[in-house]
PDB file of C-alpha atoms in Angstrom:
ATOM      1  CA  MET A   1     -14.361  51.888 -25.747  1.00 53.00           C
ATOM      2  CA  ASP A   2     -13.203  48.314 -26.302  1.00 51.00           C
ATOM      3  CA  PHE A   3     -11.847  46.025 -23.721  1.00 56.00           C
ATOM      4  CA  GLN A   4      -9.270  44.163 -25.703  1.00 58.00           C
ATOM      5  CA  ARG A   5      -6.726  42.710 -23.131  1.00 63.00           C
ATOM      6  CA  PRO A   6      -7.401  39.210 -22.492  1.00 69.00           C
ATOM      7  CA  SER A   7      -8.479  38.471 -18.915  1.00 82.00           C
ATOM      8  CA  ASP A   8      -5.867  35.730 -18.327  1.00 87.00           C
ATOM      9  CA  GLU A   9      -3.085  38.344 -19.126  1.00 89.00           C
ATOM     10  CA  SER A  10      -4.794  40.897 -17.036  1.00 91.00           C
ATOM     11  CA  LEU A  11      -4.880  38.594 -13.997  1.00 94.00           C
ATOM     12  CA  ARG A  12      -1.245  37.873 -14.209  1.00 94.00           C
ATOM     13  CA  TYR A  13       0.199  41.249 -15.264  1.00 94.00           C
ATOM     14  CA  GLY A  14      -2.458  43.832 -14.642  1.00 94.00           C
ATOM     15  CA  SER A  15      -3.592  46.774 -16.805  1.00 91.00           C
ATOM     16  CA  LEU A  16      -0.940  49.445 -16.338  1.00 92.00           C
ATOM     17  CA  PRO A  17      -0.071  50.705 -19.739  1.00 90.00           C
ATOM     18  CA  LEU A  18       3.572  49.855 -19.892  1.00 89.00           C
ATOM     19  CA  ALA A  19       2.535  46.140 -18.433  1.00 92.00           C
ATOM     20  CA  VAL A  20       0.309  45.883 -21.334  1.00 89.00           C
ATOM     21  CA  THR A  21       2.444  47.363 -24.194  1.00 90.00           C
ATOM     22  CA  GLY A  22       5.956  46.842 -22.967  1.00 90.00           C
ATOM     23  CA  THR A  23       8.250  43.789 -23.901  1.00 91.00           C
ATOM     24  CA  ASP A  24       8.955  42.773 -20.348  1.00 94.00           C
ATOM     25  CA  PRO A  25       5.931  43.314 -18.070  1.00 94.00           C
ATOM     26  CA  GLU A  26       7.581  41.431 -15.208  1.00 95.00           C
ATOM     27  CA  ALA A  27      10.588  43.798 -15.063  1.00 95.00           C
ATOM     28  CA  TYR A  28       8.338  46.797 -15.243  1.00 94.00           C
ATOM     29  CA  LEU A  29       6.066  45.807 -12.551  1.00 95.00           C
ATOM     30  CA  ARG A  30       8.909  44.699 -10.159  1.00 93.00           C
ATOM     31  CA  THR A  31      10.513  48.228 -10.688  1.00 91.00           C
ATOM     32  CA  TYR A  32       7.217  49.889 -10.199  1.00 89.00           C
ATOM     33  CA  ALA A  33       6.595  48.116  -6.875  1.00 87.00           C
ATOM     34  CA  GLU A  34      10.255  48.414  -5.713  1.00 84.00           C
ATOM     35  CA  THR A  35      10.894  52.156  -6.581  1.00 84.00           C
ATOM     36  CA  TYR A  36       7.802  54.235  -7.227  1.00 77.00           C
ATOM     37  CA  LEU A  37       5.444  52.703  -4.671  1.00 75.00           C
ATOM     38  CA  ASP A  38       8.353  52.292  -2.173  1.00 74.00           C
ATOM     39  CA  GLN A  39       9.139  56.061  -2.550  1.00 76.00           C
ATOM     40  CA  GLU A  40       5.501  57.156  -2.370  1.00 72.00           C
ATOM     41  CA  ILE A  41       4.640  55.122   0.535  1.00 71.00           C
ATOM     42  CA  ARG A  42       7.732  55.809   2.532  1.00 65.00           C
ATOM     43  CA  ALA A  43       7.124  59.773   1.796  1.00 68.00           C
ATOM     44  CA  GLU A  44       3.631  59.343   3.188  1.00 62.00           C
ATOM     45  CA  ALA A  45       4.660  57.290   6.139  1.00 59.00           C
ATOM     46  CA  LEU A  46       7.265  59.927   7.234  1.00 53.00           C
ATOM     47  CA  THR A  47       4.544  62.375   7.555  1.00 54.00           C
ATOM     48  CA  ARG A  48       2.682  60.112  10.013  1.00 55.00           C
ATOM     49  CA  ASN A  49       5.537  58.933  11.960  1.00 53.00           C
ATOM     50  CA  VAL A  50       4.877  55.444  11.039  1.00 50.00           C
ATOM     51  CA  GLY A  51       8.557  54.496  11.473  1.00 50.00           C
ATOM     52  CA  ALA A  52       8.087  54.810  15.143  1.00 52.00           C
ATOM     53  CA  ILE A  53       4.766  52.910  15.158  1.00 48.00           C
ATOM     54  CA  ALA A  54       6.327  49.957  13.122  1.00 51.00           C
ATOM     55  CA  ARG A  55       8.974  49.642  15.920  1.00 54.00           C
ATOM     56  CA  ASP A  56       6.415  48.783  18.471  1.00 53.00           C
ATOM     57  CA  ALA A  57       6.781  45.044  19.621  1.00 40.00           C
ATOM     58  CA  ALA A  58       3.069  44.624  19.137  1.00 55.00           C
ATOM     59  CA  VAL A  59       1.041  45.964  16.209  1.00 59.00           C
ATOM     60  CA  SER A  60      -2.256  47.389  17.301  1.00 65.00           C
ATOM     61  CA  ARG A  61      -5.511  47.674  15.258  1.00 65.00           C
ATOM     62  CA  GLN A  62      -4.882  51.290  15.017  1.00 70.00           C
ATOM     63  CA  THR A  63      -1.423  50.735  13.556  1.00 67.00           C
ATOM     64  CA  VAL A  64      -2.889  48.408  10.933  1.00 66.00           C
ATOM     65  CA  GLN A  65      -5.527  50.922  10.031  1.00 74.00           C
ATOM     66  CA  THR A  66      -2.816  53.492   9.573  1.00 74.00           C
ATOM     67  CA  TYR A  67      -1.013  51.338   7.157  1.00 74.00           C
ATOM     68  CA  PHE A  68      -4.270  50.907   5.079  1.00 77.00           C
ATOM     69  CA  GLU A  69      -4.826  54.606   5.170  1.00 82.00           C
ATOM     70  CA  ILE A  70      -1.457  55.027   3.607  1.00 76.00           C
ATOM     71  CA  LEU A  71      -2.187  52.784   0.862  1.00 81.00           C
ATOM     72  CA  VAL A  72      -5.479  54.646   0.227  1.00 86.00           C
ATOM     73  CA  ASP A  73      -4.124  58.168   0.368  1.00 82.00           C
ATOM     74  CA  THR A  74      -1.377  57.074  -2.010  1.00 80.00           C
ATOM     75  CA  LEU A  75      -3.918  55.577  -4.340  1.00 84.00           C
ATOM     76  CA  VAL A  76      -2.553  52.036  -4.196  1.00 85.00           C
ATOM     77  CA  GLY A  77      -5.722  50.476  -2.868  1.00 90.00           C
ATOM     78  CA  PHE A  78      -9.298  51.356  -1.834  1.00 93.00           C
ATOM     79  CA  TRP A  79     -11.981  49.997   0.479  1.00 93.00           C
ATOM     80  CA  VAL A  80     -15.176  48.429  -0.586  1.00 94.00           C
ATOM     81  CA  ARG A  81     -17.866  48.723   2.198  1.00 93.00           C
ATOM     82  CA  PRO A  82     -20.830  46.379   2.767  1.00 93.00           C
ATOM     83  CA  TRP A  83     -24.177  47.438   1.539  1.00 92.00           C
ATOM     84  CA  LYS A  84     -26.584  47.891   4.327  1.00 82.00           C
ATOM     85  CA  LEU A  85     -30.251  46.522   3.653  1.00 70.00           C
ATOM     86  CA  LYS A  86     -32.898  48.717   5.389  1.00 65.00           C
ATOM     87  CA  GLN A  87     -34.524  45.656   6.807  1.00 56.00           C
ATOM     88  CA  ALA A  88     -33.284  44.255  10.045  1.00 52.00           C
ATOM     89  CA  THR A  89     -31.281  41.512   8.249  1.00 57.00           C
ATOM     90  CA  LYS A  90     -28.070  40.762  10.098  1.00 63.00           C
ATOM     91  CA  GLN A  91     -25.169  41.571   7.791  1.00 63.00           C
ATOM     92  CA  VAL A  92     -21.336  41.422   7.998  1.00 71.00           C
ATOM     93  CA  GLY A  93     -20.067  44.911   8.470  1.00 72.00           C
ATOM     94  CA  SER A  94     -16.238  44.784   7.725  1.00 83.00           C
ATOM     95  CA  PRO A  95     -15.004  46.442   4.620  1.00 89.00           C
ATOM     96  CA  LYS A  96     -12.895  44.783   2.002  1.00 91.00           C
ATOM     97  CA  PHE A  97      -9.676  46.078   0.596  1.00 91.00           C
ATOM     98  CA  TYR A  98      -8.423  45.932  -2.959  1.00 94.00           C
ATOM     99  CA  LEU A  99      -5.199  46.987  -4.572  1.00 92.00           C
ATOM    100  CA  PHE A 100      -5.449  49.201  -7.730  1.00 94.00           C
ATOM    101  CA  ASP A 101      -4.030  46.587 -10.094  1.00 94.00           C
ATOM    102  CA  CYS A 102      -3.563  42.876 -10.310  1.00 95.00           C
ATOM    103  CA  GLY A 103       0.025  43.062 -11.677  1.00 94.00           C
ATOM    104  CA  VAL A 104       1.003  45.384  -8.822  1.00 92.00           C
ATOM    105  CA  ALA A 105      -0.508  42.889  -6.325  1.00 92.00           C
ATOM    106  CA  ARG A 106       1.306  40.065  -7.769  1.00 93.00           C
ATOM    107  CA  ALA A 107       4.574  42.043  -7.764  1.00 92.00           C
ATOM    108  CA  LEU A 108       4.208  43.034  -4.098  1.00 87.00           C
ATOM    109  CA  SER A 109       3.527  39.339  -3.383  1.00 88.00           C
ATOM    110  CA  GLN A 110       6.624  38.256  -5.477  1.00 91.00           C
ATOM    111  CA  ARG A 111       4.385  35.976  -7.577  1.00 93.00           C
ATOM    112  CA  LEU A 112       5.158  37.518 -11.201  1.00 94.00           C
ATOM    113  CA  PRO A 113       7.279  34.794 -12.410  1.00 94.00           C
ATOM    114  CA  TYR A 114       4.467  32.180 -11.937  1.00 94.00           C
ATOM    115  CA  PRO A 115       1.066  31.921 -13.460  1.00 93.00           C
ATOM    116  CA  PRO A 116      -1.743  32.558 -11.021  1.00 94.00           C
ATOM    117  CA  THR A 117      -2.760  29.697  -8.903  1.00 92.00           C
ATOM    118  CA  ASP A 118      -6.478  28.626  -8.316  1.00 89.00           C
ATOM    119  CA  GLU A 119      -6.116  30.193  -4.812  1.00 88.00           C
ATOM    120  CA  GLU A 120      -4.773  33.490  -6.330  1.00 92.00           C
ATOM    121  CA  SER A 121      -7.321  33.515  -9.109  1.00 94.00           C
ATOM    122  CA  GLY A 122     -10.399  34.393  -7.046  1.00 94.00           C
ATOM    123  CA  ALA A 123      -9.053  37.469  -5.442  1.00 94.00           C
ATOM    124  CA  LEU A 124      -7.378  38.610  -8.576  1.00 96.00           C
ATOM    125  CA  LEU A 125     -10.600  38.264 -10.712  1.00 96.00           C
ATOM    126  CA  GLU A 126     -12.576  40.250  -8.126  1.00 96.00           C
ATOM    127  CA  THR A 127      -9.788  42.830  -8.138  1.00 96.00           C
ATOM    128  CA  LEU A 128     -10.013  43.014 -11.892  1.00 96.00           C
ATOM    129  CA  VAL A 129     -13.772  43.342 -12.119  1.00 97.00           C
ATOM    130  CA  PHE A 130     -13.788  46.125  -9.341  1.00 98.00           C
ATOM    131  CA  ASN A 131     -11.017  48.178 -10.911  1.00 96.00           C
ATOM    132  CA  GLU A 132     -12.398  47.942 -14.487  1.00 96.00           C
ATOM    133  CA  THR A 133     -15.750  48.926 -13.026  1.00 98.00           C
ATOM    134  CA  ARG A 134     -14.272  51.853 -11.164  1.00 97.00           C
ATOM    135  CA  ALA A 135     -12.415  52.984 -14.344  1.00 96.00           C
ATOM    136  CA  TYR A 136     -15.620  52.840 -16.282  1.00 97.00           C
ATOM    137  CA  LEU A 137     -17.528  54.866 -13.758  1.00 98.00           C
ATOM    138  CA  ALA A 138     -14.856  57.546 -13.603  1.00 97.00           C
ATOM    139  CA  TYR A 139     -14.525  57.646 -17.387  1.00 96.00           C
ATOM    140  CA  HIS A 140     -18.126  58.233 -17.833  1.00 96.00           C
ATOM    141  CA  GLY A 141     -18.539  60.678 -14.717  1.00 97.00           C
ATOM    142  CA  LEU A 142     -20.933  58.312 -13.000  1.00 97.00           C
ATOM    143  CA  HIS A 143     -20.738  58.874  -9.297  1.00 96.00           C
ATOM    144  CA  TYR A 144     -22.189  55.536  -8.092  1.00 97.00           C
ATOM    145  CA  LYS A 145     -20.697  53.719  -5.075  1.00 96.00           C
ATOM    146  CA  LEU A 146     -19.568  50.180  -5.235  1.00 98.00           C
ATOM    147  CA  HIS A 147     -20.369  47.755  -2.328  1.00 97.00           C
ATOM    148  CA  TYR A 148     -20.499  44.151  -1.563  1.00 96.00           C
ATOM    149  CA  TRP A 149     -23.178  42.262   0.323  1.00 94.00           C
ATOM    150  CA  ARG A 150     -22.823  39.492   2.800  1.00 91.00           C
ATOM    151  CA  THR A 151     -25.034  37.960   5.569  1.00 86.00           C
ATOM    152  CA  TYR A 152     -23.872  36.254   8.773  1.00 82.00           C
ATOM    153  CA  ASP A 153     -25.305  32.962   7.429  1.00 84.00           C
ATOM    154  CA  GLY A 154     -22.940  33.002   4.465  1.00 84.00           C
ATOM    155  CA  ALA A 155     -24.997  34.483   1.557  1.00 89.00           C
ATOM    156  CA  GLU A 156     -22.782  36.850  -0.381  1.00 93.00           C
ATOM    157  CA  VAL A 157     -22.661  39.004  -3.492  1.00 97.00           C
ATOM    158  CA  ASP A 158     -19.297  40.288  -4.690  1.00 97.00           C
ATOM    159  CA  LEU A 159     -20.316  43.657  -6.212  1.00 98.00           C
ATOM    160  CA  LEU A 160     -23.471  45.653  -5.777  1.00 98.00           C
ATOM    161  CA  CYS A 161     -24.148  48.979  -7.418  1.00 98.00           C
ATOM    162  CA  GLU A 162     -27.170  51.331  -6.921  1.00 96.00           C
ATOM    163  CA  THR A 163     -27.610  53.134 -10.238  1.00 97.00           C
ATOM    164  CA  ARG A 164     -30.303  55.681 -11.443  1.00 96.00           C
ATOM    165  CA  ASN A 165     -32.036  52.739 -13.106  1.00 94.00           C
ATOM    166  CA  GLY A 166     -32.053  50.316 -10.131  1.00 96.00           C
ATOM    167  CA  TYR A 167     -29.559  47.944  -8.695  1.00 97.00           C
ATOM    168  CA  VAL A 168     -26.825  45.826 -10.297  1.00 98.00           C
ATOM    169  CA  ALA A 169     -25.361  42.786  -8.645  1.00 98.00           C
ATOM    170  CA  VAL A 170     -22.198  40.823  -9.986  1.00 99.00           C
ATOM    171  CA  GLU A 171     -21.211  37.379  -8.564  1.00 98.00           C
ATOM    172  CA  VAL A 172     -17.580  36.736  -9.642  1.00 98.00           C
ATOM    173  CA  LYS A 173     -16.238  33.141  -9.718  1.00 97.00           C
ATOM    174  CA  ALA A 174     -12.747  32.193 -10.999  1.00 95.00           C
ATOM    175  CA  MET A 175     -14.071  28.828 -12.313  1.00 94.00           C
ATOM    176  CA  ARG A 176     -14.235  27.407 -15.802  1.00 94.00           C
ATOM    177  CA  ARG A 177     -17.702  26.018 -15.100  1.00 95.00           C
ATOM    178  CA  TRP A 178     -20.610  27.918 -13.741  1.00 97.00           C
ATOM    179  CA  GLU A 179     -22.805  25.995 -11.239  1.00 95.00           C
ATOM    180  CA  ARG A 180     -26.193  26.567  -9.700  1.00 94.00           C
ATOM    181  CA  ARG A 181     -24.860  26.888  -6.286  1.00 95.00           C
ATOM    182  CA  HIS A 182     -22.988  30.136  -7.469  1.00 96.00           C
ATOM    183  CA  LEU A 183     -26.515  31.798  -7.507  1.00 96.00           C
ATOM    184  CA  ARG A 184     -27.229  31.544  -3.806  1.00 95.00           C
ATOM    185  CA  GLY A 185     -26.126  35.046  -2.967  1.00 96.00           C
ATOM    186  CA  LEU A 186     -27.920  36.648  -5.915  1.00 97.00           C
ATOM    187  CA  ALA A 187     -31.086  34.776  -5.185  1.00 96.00           C
ATOM    188  CA  ARG A 188     -31.061  35.966  -1.428  1.00 94.00           C
ATOM    189  CA  LEU A 189     -30.469  39.442  -2.496  1.00 95.00           C
ATOM    190  CA  ARG A 190     -33.355  39.152  -5.002  1.00 95.00           C
ATOM    191  CA  GLU A 191     -35.756  38.346  -2.194  1.00 92.00           C
ATOM    192  CA  SER A 192     -34.955  41.852  -0.775  1.00 90.00           C
ATOM    193  CA  LEU A 193     -34.710  44.087  -3.955  1.00 93.00           C
ATOM    194  CA  GLY A 194     -37.261  42.300  -6.176  1.00 93.00           C
ATOM    195  CA  ASP A 195     -37.477  43.669  -9.841  1.00 93.00           C
ATOM    196  CA  ASP A 196     -35.111  46.544  -9.004  1.00 94.00           C
ATOM    197  CA  LEU A 197     -32.111  44.258  -9.313  1.00 97.00           C
ATOM    198  CA  SER A 198     -30.217  43.164 -12.458  1.00 98.00           C
ATOM    199  CA  CYS A 199     -28.175  40.122 -11.761  1.00 98.00           C
ATOM    200  CA  TYR A 200     -24.857  39.078 -13.495  1.00 99.00           C
ATOM    201  CA  GLY A 201     -22.516  36.123 -13.001  1.00 98.00           C
ATOM    202  CA  VAL A 202     -18.784  36.493 -14.308  1.00 98.00           C
ATOM    203  CA  TYR A 203     -16.727  33.503 -14.625  1.00 97.00           C
ATOM    204  CA  ARG A 204     -13.575  32.075 -16.547  1.00 95.00           C
ATOM    205  CA  GLY A 205     -15.443  29.777 -18.808  1.00 94.00           C
ATOM    206  CA  GLU A 206     -16.093  30.219 -22.583  1.00 94.00           C
ATOM    207  CA  ARG A 207     -20.047  30.223 -22.893  1.00 95.00           C
ATOM    208  CA  SER A 208     -22.584  32.986 -22.190  1.00 97.00           C
ATOM    209  CA  MET A 209     -25.909  31.660 -20.559  1.00 97.00           C
ATOM    210  CA  SER A 210     -28.937  32.587 -18.721  1.00 96.00           C
ATOM    211  CA  TRP A 211     -29.767  30.962 -15.403  1.00 94.00           C
ATOM    212  CA  GLY A 212     -33.416  32.260 -14.653  1.00 93.00           C
ATOM    213  CA  ASP A 213     -32.985  36.001 -14.450  1.00 94.00           C
ATOM    214  CA  VAL A 214     -29.203  35.897 -14.018  1.00 97.00           C
ATOM    215  CA  ARG A 215     -27.017  36.597 -17.128  1.00 98.00           C
ATOM    216  CA  VAL A 216     -23.829  34.629 -16.855  1.00 98.00           C
ATOM    217  CA  LEU A 217     -20.834  35.812 -18.960  1.00 98.00           C
ATOM    218  CA  PRO A 218     -17.310  34.923 -19.469  1.00 96.00           C
ATOM    219  CA  VAL A 219     -15.109  37.634 -17.917  1.00 96.00           C
ATOM    220  CA  ASP A 220     -13.917  39.060 -21.183  1.00 94.00           C
ATOM    221  CA  ASP A 221     -17.458  39.318 -22.515  1.00 96.00           C
ATOM    222  CA  TYR A 222     -18.597  40.856 -19.284  1.00 97.00           C
ATOM    223  CA  LEU A 223     -15.874  43.498 -19.323  1.00 96.00           C
ATOM    224  CA  GLN A 224     -16.678  44.404 -23.006  1.00 95.00           C
ATOM    225  CA  ALA A 225     -20.454  44.620 -22.108  1.00 97.00           C
ATOM    226  CA  LEU A 226     -19.446  46.959 -19.212  1.00 97.00           C
ATOM    227  CA  TRP A 227     -17.455  49.187 -21.442  1.00 95.00           C
ATOM    228  CA  ASN A 228     -20.164  49.121 -24.048  1.00 95.00           C
ATOM    229  CA  GLY A 229     -22.439  50.707 -21.485  1.00 96.00           C
ATOM    230  CA  ASP A 230     -24.635  47.519 -21.267  1.00 97.00           C
ATOM    231  CA  ILE A 231     -24.167  46.912 -17.564  1.00 97.00           C
ATOM    232  CA  LEU A 232     -24.189  50.313 -15.663  1.00 97.00           C
ATOM    233  CA  THR A 233     -25.989  53.489 -16.975  1.00 90.00           C
TER     234      THR A 233
END
């Protein structure tokens, strides 16, 4: 399967079929967010009495958790949980939440008329990579779990997947230029996993390159390699 949609378009409008092939992706995404998602989420909320909870003057942690559960149950988003090293290394334990599509995320935040800012692009690029990876795994019937990894002293890897052939780690940067400092998390993870780890960097530049044992790819090239079966098997 080919990944043919340019990543800049995917970051701005996402990957829903009518957002890709339609003549007015902004109108489609606004309608999708305002009607379909609104109806689905409201219907799910009614079964949980969220309306009563929302009227509380103070929003508790449990209330917020309920909101996220509704988004997961309606397939609007998903959690990515931290991967736990078996060694006694201190790690951050909070899960990350991603929406299922970049275009929907931008519609919900009312950012569709504008190109993604640098601040937006980091989260959007991670969202794109995670969603394409989940789609690839589902399409090929690979029941691997996706995680991230982070230590309390700031070392982080955006995506980590244990496969039958070892671990695959991916660091995602919404930069046009790849720099050595972006390798810090991968290098720290390598100390723990050794030769069982394959490392990739994904960025918005134009050149493929190798930094030691890390293969750095433009995002479009990475996604094509993913769908070609070169990343996760």
